[in-house]
Amino acid sequence: METQKTKTKLSFEQVPEAVAHLVDEVANLKELVRLQVHAEPEKRRPISIQQASKIIGKATQTIYGLVSAKKIPYYKQGKQLYFYEDELLAYIESGKNGGGSNSKQ
């Protein structure tokens, strides 16, 4: 696939306007980069046992059993259980078996 470059010839009178436009564009790009760098990281939000059940593909009763056996990461506030998706995914990955690159031989 060949790309074509468009060459625009500017007259001497057009140069100041083109430079001003480029200065504005660079200022806009700097602001976008600044906002991106200083953006607050997305906060982790706890999920319910029903949502955890869907993520790891197990029944809620099975999850209660895993919590009781302390085999799955969880948090408890009063009688309510909470989970974090990233921790559940790490839990799943920690149990990897089979012929992958991390398999034991």
mmCIF file of C-alpha atoms in Angstrom:
data_model
loop_
_atom_site.group_PDB
_atom_site.id
_atom_site.type_symbol
_atom_site.label_atom_id
_atom_site.label_comp_id
_atom_site.label_asym_id
_atom_site.label_seq_id
_atom_site.Cartn_x
_atom_site.Cartn_y
_atom_site.Cartn_z
ATOM 1 C CA MET A 1 0.000 0.000 0.000
ATOM 2 C CA GLU A 2 1.530 3.277 -1.094
ATOM 3 C CA THR A 3 0.705 6.537 0.574
ATOM 4 C CA GLN A 4 0.713 9.852 -1.181
ATOM 5 C CA LYS A 5 2.031 12.994 0.407
ATOM 6 C CA THR A 6 0.307 16.200 -0.475
ATOM 7 C CA LYS A 7 2.693 19.061 -0.983
ATOM 8 C CA THR A 8 1.311 22.488 -0.441
ATOM 9 C CA LYS A 9 3.288 25.410 -1.678
ATOM 10 C CA LEU A 10 2.899 28.508 0.381
ATOM 11 C CA SER A 11 3.491 31.955 -0.875
ATOM 12 C CA PHE A 12 5.656 34.268 1.207
ATOM 13 C CA GLU A 13 2.511 36.099 2.329
ATOM 14 C CA GLN A 14 0.925 32.878 3.591
ATOM 15 C CA VAL A 15 3.870 31.819 5.775
ATOM 16 C CA PRO A 16 2.963 33.928 8.852
ATOM 17 C CA GLU A 17 -0.598 32.576 8.837
ATOM 18 C CA ALA A 18 0.632 28.994 8.439
ATOM 19 C CA VAL A 19 3.120 29.411 11.280
ATOM 20 C CA ALA A 20 0.421 30.885 13.521
ATOM 21 C CA HIS A 21 -1.815 27.927 12.714
ATOM 22 C CA LEU A 22 0.976 25.474 13.562
ATOM 23 C CA VAL A 23 1.682 27.281 16.848
ATOM 24 C CA ASP A 24 -2.003 26.948 17.779
ATOM 25 C CA GLU A 25 -2.007 23.261 16.868
ATOM 26 C CA VAL A 26 1.119 22.597 18.932
ATOM 27 C CA ALA A 27 -0.446 24.426 21.906
ATOM 28 C CA ASN A 28 -3.577 22.276 21.564
ATOM 29 C CA LEU A 29 -1.502 19.088 21.435
ATOM 30 C CA LYS A 30 0.499 20.153 24.498
ATOM 31 C CA GLU A 31 -2.731 20.725 26.415
ATOM 32 C CA LEU A 32 -4.080 17.314 25.416
ATOM 33 C CA VAL A 33 -0.863 15.640 26.543
ATOM 34 C CA ARG A 34 -0.907 17.576 29.821
ATOM 35 C CA LEU A 35 -4.482 16.500 30.505
ATOM 36 C CA GLN A 36 -3.681 12.899 29.648
ATOM 37 C CA VAL A 37 -0.622 12.792 31.909
ATOM 38 C CA HIS A 38 -2.374 14.425 34.845
ATOM 39 C CA ALA A 39 -5.650 12.528 34.492
ATOM 40 C CA GLU A 40 -6.657 10.699 37.648
ATOM 41 C CA PRO A 41 -6.462 6.939 37.353
ATOM 42 C CA GLU A 42 -9.792 5.198 37.181
ATOM 43 C CA LYS A 43 -10.916 4.134 40.623
ATOM 44 C CA ARG A 44 -11.519 0.492 41.328
ATOM 45 C CA ARG A 45 -15.119 -0.195 42.176
ATOM 46 C CA PRO A 46 -16.230 -3.166 44.235
ATOM 47 C CA ILE A 47 -18.601 -5.622 42.599
ATOM 48 C CA SER A 48 -21.280 -7.881 44.041
ATOM 49 C CA ILE A 49 -21.190 -11.639 44.376
ATOM 50 C CA GLN A 50 -23.576 -11.906 41.413
ATOM 51 C CA GLN A 51 -21.168 -9.938 39.223
ATOM 52 C CA ALA A 52 -18.235 -11.987 40.532
ATOM 53 C CA SER A 53 -20.172 -15.131 39.658
ATOM 54 C CA LYS A 54 -20.484 -14.007 36.038
ATOM 55 C CA ILE A 55 -16.803 -13.045 35.795
ATOM 56 C CA ILE A 56 -15.387 -16.334 37.033
ATOM 57 C CA GLY A 57 -18.171 -18.511 35.676
ATOM 58 C CA LYS A 58 -19.174 -20.183 38.919
ATOM 59 C CA ALA A 59 -22.452 -20.313 40.829
ATOM 60 C CA THR A 60 -22.872 -17.942 43.761
ATOM 61 C CA GLN A 61 -22.977 -20.926 46.148
ATOM 62 C CA THR A 62 -19.585 -22.030 44.834
ATOM 63 C CA ILE A 63 -18.238 -18.530 45.426
ATOM 64 C CA TYR A 64 -19.545 -18.607 49.009
ATOM 65 C CA GLY A 65 -17.612 -21.863 49.437
ATOM 66 C CA LEU A 66 -14.429 -20.337 47.995
ATOM 67 C CA VAL A 67 -14.818 -17.351 50.335
ATOM 68 C CA SER A 68 -15.384 -19.641 53.326
ATOM 69 C CA ALA A 69 -12.227 -21.584 52.431
ATOM 70 C CA LYS A 70 -10.372 -18.262 51.877
ATOM 71 C CA LYS A 71 -9.380 -19.375 48.371
ATOM 72 C CA ILE A 72 -10.660 -16.291 46.572
ATOM 73 C CA PRO A 73 -9.931 -12.594 47.245
ATOM 74 C CA TYR A 74 -12.894 -10.849 48.876
ATOM 75 C CA TYR A 75 -13.882 -8.044 51.225
ATOM 76 C CA LYS A 76 -16.656 -8.038 53.753
ATOM 77 C CA GLN A 77 -18.568 -5.066 55.122
ATOM 78 C CA GLY A 78 -21.155 -6.233 57.613
ATOM 79 C CA LYS A 79 -22.875 -9.197 55.986
ATOM 80 C CA GLN A 80 -22.174 -7.987 52.432
ATOM 81 C CA LEU A 81 -19.360 -9.516 50.347
ATOM 82 C CA TYR A 82 -17.473 -7.445 47.796
ATOM 83 C CA PHE A 83 -14.923 -8.322 45.129
ATOM 84 C CA TYR A 84 -12.679 -6.488 42.668
ATOM 85 C CA GLU A 85 -12.660 -7.630 39.058
ATOM 86 C CA ASP A 86 -8.895 -7.328 38.631
ATOM 87 C CA GLU A 87 -8.311 -9.515 41.699
ATOM 88 C CA LEU A 88 -10.746 -12.135 40.425
ATOM 89 C CA LEU A 89 -9.015 -12.227 37.059
ATOM 90 C CA ALA A 90 -5.646 -12.612 38.804
ATOM 91 C CA TYR A 91 -7.155 -15.458 40.848
ATOM 92 C CA ILE A 92 -8.228 -17.197 37.644
ATOM 93 C CA GLU A 93 -4.819 -16.694 36.034
ATOM 94 C CA SER A 94 -3.011 -18.054 39.092
ATOM 95 C CA GLY A 95 -4.610 -21.445 38.517
ATOM 96 C CA LYS A 96 -3.320 -21.867 34.976
ATOM 97 C CA ASN A 97 -2.744 -25.488 33.963
ATOM 98 C CA GLY A 98 -1.878 -27.129 30.677
ATOM 99 C CA GLY A 99 0.524 -26.541 27.855
ATOM 100 C CA GLY A 100 1.059 -22.815 28.136
ATOM 101 C CA SER A 101 4.460 -21.181 28.519
ATOM 102 C CA ASN A 102 4.115 -21.214 32.323
ATOM 103 C CA SER A 103 3.235 -24.888 32.599
ATOM 104 C CA LYS A 104 5.287 -27.162 34.850
ATOM 105 C CA GLN A 105 6.886 -30.226 33.341
#
